[in-house]
Amino acid sequence: MKTQHISTTPFTDQRPGTSGLRKPVQHFRQPNYSENFLQAVFDTLGIHGKTIVIGGDGRFFNSTVIKAAIRMAVAQGAHKLIVAQNGLLSTPAASHLIRTHQADYGIILSASHNPGGEDGDFGIKVNLQSGEPAPESITEAIYQTACKTTGYTICDSEIADIADCGQYTLGMTEVSIVSSTDDYLKLMQQCFDFPAIKAWLAQHDMAFDALHAVTGPYATAIFCDALGISRDHILSAEPQTDFGGHHPDPAPDRVSDLRQLMKSNDQIVLGAASDGDGDRNLICGQKYIINPCDSLAIIAANHQHIPCLQKLTGVARSMPTSRAIDKVAEHLGVSCYETPTGWKFFASLLDAGLIQLCGEESFGTGGAHIREKDGIWAILCWLNILAATDSTPDQLLEAHWAQYGRHHFNRYDYTALDRDAAQAMLAKLEKDLPKYIGQTHHGLTITTAGQFNYTDPVNGEKSPGQGLQIKFGQQARIILRLSGTDTRGVTLRIYCEYWQQDAHKTPALFGTTATLASFAQGLLNLSHFCDRTQPDHII
Ligand code: VG1
Ligand code: CO
């Protein structure tokens, strides 16, 4: 096997964000851009003698980078490469493969819910030994290394097709092409009561929208082949490199096909969808699209019906996620942790056995079975609860609100802002916040206001500056932060939450999240700093 060394000029813009390095495809297509980042990963985590998992969400450029990663890893003496068939591997399935094969780490090629195709986005994520997204200390080290990387070694061998499962040896490396779905299906069968779900689905129906992203093959294997639903009820099941030209994002305004199908067939009591890489989930009933914060709280409240959540001692949510789950945790007498945005912050809590269930407002839910959020797992949690209680999602949601009150929650996104202007605007507000404490607006008093600085309770790692919080006691909350997954400009996210004990009562003047958002816009002086008066996306 011949290898060659390619000299490169370092790239200084390869700092990963909330979830890996994410850039427009055209940016990644610059000569040596991906190879430079992969080399920085290999230099930081080691490659000689290592076992690594490689796969991605099937978007445009996926197979090009997979083949480059294999040729580089082989040239640099990797022990074993576990590569998903056709390169298709959901993020949760990747986390599971790393754990079952005791791999040293995994490389997941995905920009998640961002659009794909030649004009879309691409991304590279790195997950460590327990299957968890690399923490900031590691991503920072990779970035620092990338800034100094001046070349990489790659082998000349053409990489054969990765369409068939099997094993071969290249140089001193064993290359193993494995099924994308088999191990993951087995894991789901261990987590849930498949016979009970199957029996319930024989009487009721569900539908799933894969949005032409990675979950199509998983949904077909699990919901159709193992649980018996009709293939007609898996929409957009074929993975496509451009996700059919749409956002592979399970936001309420992006699942119109699913809503249409449910409208035409009232036997479908549960609708669900996932994102580009399969780690997010959306749940809906005939009547309601269930807010992810409520979904998390409802799973916690009904955990006793789910085999893998029987022993619940703790839960966690990201800071902007509504406090619906806090009320459930209090009722159950279990701990409730609050972490910064991004799944990596849950990993240490899961590893230490402090929590068994966690989630984010951005349609992310997961447990201790792996170290990533997991769309299909969350849907199976719902199915298991529905089967055990013989109810519908709409009934569960209304019963939940009746018992715990309702946390109205919305996130207001202002996209493509100028980064410097947005940062200056937030810095000014942070300075001003203390003077607002004690002020009353529309009958609500600001009780606390300031920056969220996090210290991991297990390993002591500090992550300051994770978002501004304005709290009106238990009644309401506004959170402001900048996104870490943007590829063009920066997005300001304003998260608004308002709790109402009596879910049927008409909210008070300040009880709509839109009123909270416009109050926040005023505090920020958004129109002055960023020339915006309206959000461009609300979830
Ligand atoms: C967003 C979400 C965050 C999520 C992250 C990765 O990050 O808000 O909750 O963990 O995406 O999800 P940000 O920094 O843009 O707010 V995924 O499915 O894109 O890997
Ligand atoms: Co995702």
PDB file of C-alpha atoms and ligand atoms in Angstrom, residues 19 22 57 59 91-92 110-114 125 248 250 274-280 362-363 372-373, ligand 2:
ATOM      1  CA  SER A  19     -22.587  20.324  17.735  1.00  0.00           C
ATOM      2  CA  ARG A  22     -20.642  23.139  10.576  1.00  0.00           C
ATOM      3  CA  ASP A  57     -26.570  11.378   7.621  1.00  0.00           C
ATOM      4  CA  ARG A  59     -26.175  14.390   2.813  1.00  0.00           C
ATOM      5  CA  THR A  91     -26.200  10.055  15.285  1.00  0.00           C
ATOM      6  CA  PRO A  92     -27.842   7.863  17.986  1.00  0.00           C
ATOM      7  CA  SER A 110     -23.705  15.642   9.609  1.00  0.00           C
ATOM      8  CA  ALA A 111     -25.024  19.167   9.825  1.00  0.00           C
ATOM      9  CA  SER A 112     -28.126  17.741  11.502  1.00  0.00           C
ATOM     10  CA  HIS A 113     -31.276  19.757  10.757  1.00  0.00           C
ATOM     11  CA  ASN A 114     -29.505  22.241   8.454  1.00  0.00           C
ATOM     12  CA  LYS A 125     -18.918  15.784  14.684  1.00  0.00           C
ATOM     13  CA  PRO A 248     -34.636  18.111   7.490  1.00  0.00           C
ATOM     14  CA  PRO A 250     -38.968  18.385  12.562  1.00  0.00           C
ATOM     15  CA  SER A 274     -37.099  13.247  13.062  1.00  0.00           C
ATOM     16  CA  ASP A 275     -34.288  15.402  11.671  1.00  0.00           C
ATOM     17  CA  GLY A 276     -31.351  14.998   9.254  1.00  0.00           C
ATOM     18  CA  ASP A 277     -29.250  12.796  11.539  1.00  0.00           C
ATOM     19  CA  GLY A 278     -32.048  11.145  13.550  1.00  0.00           C
ATOM     20  CA  ASP A 279     -31.408  12.631  16.970  1.00  0.00           C
ATOM     21  CA  ARG A 280     -34.434  14.966  17.173  1.00  0.00           C
ATOM     22  CA  SER A 362     -35.081  21.963  20.337  1.00  0.00           C
ATOM     23  CA  PHE A 363     -36.841  18.598  19.869  1.00  0.00           C
ATOM     24  CA  GLU A 372     -26.863  11.278  22.270  1.00  0.00           C
ATOM     25  CA  LYS A 373     -30.393  12.485  21.933  1.00  0.00           C
TER      26      LYS A 373
HETATM   27 CO    CO B   2     -29.764  16.440  14.763  1.00  0.00          CO
END
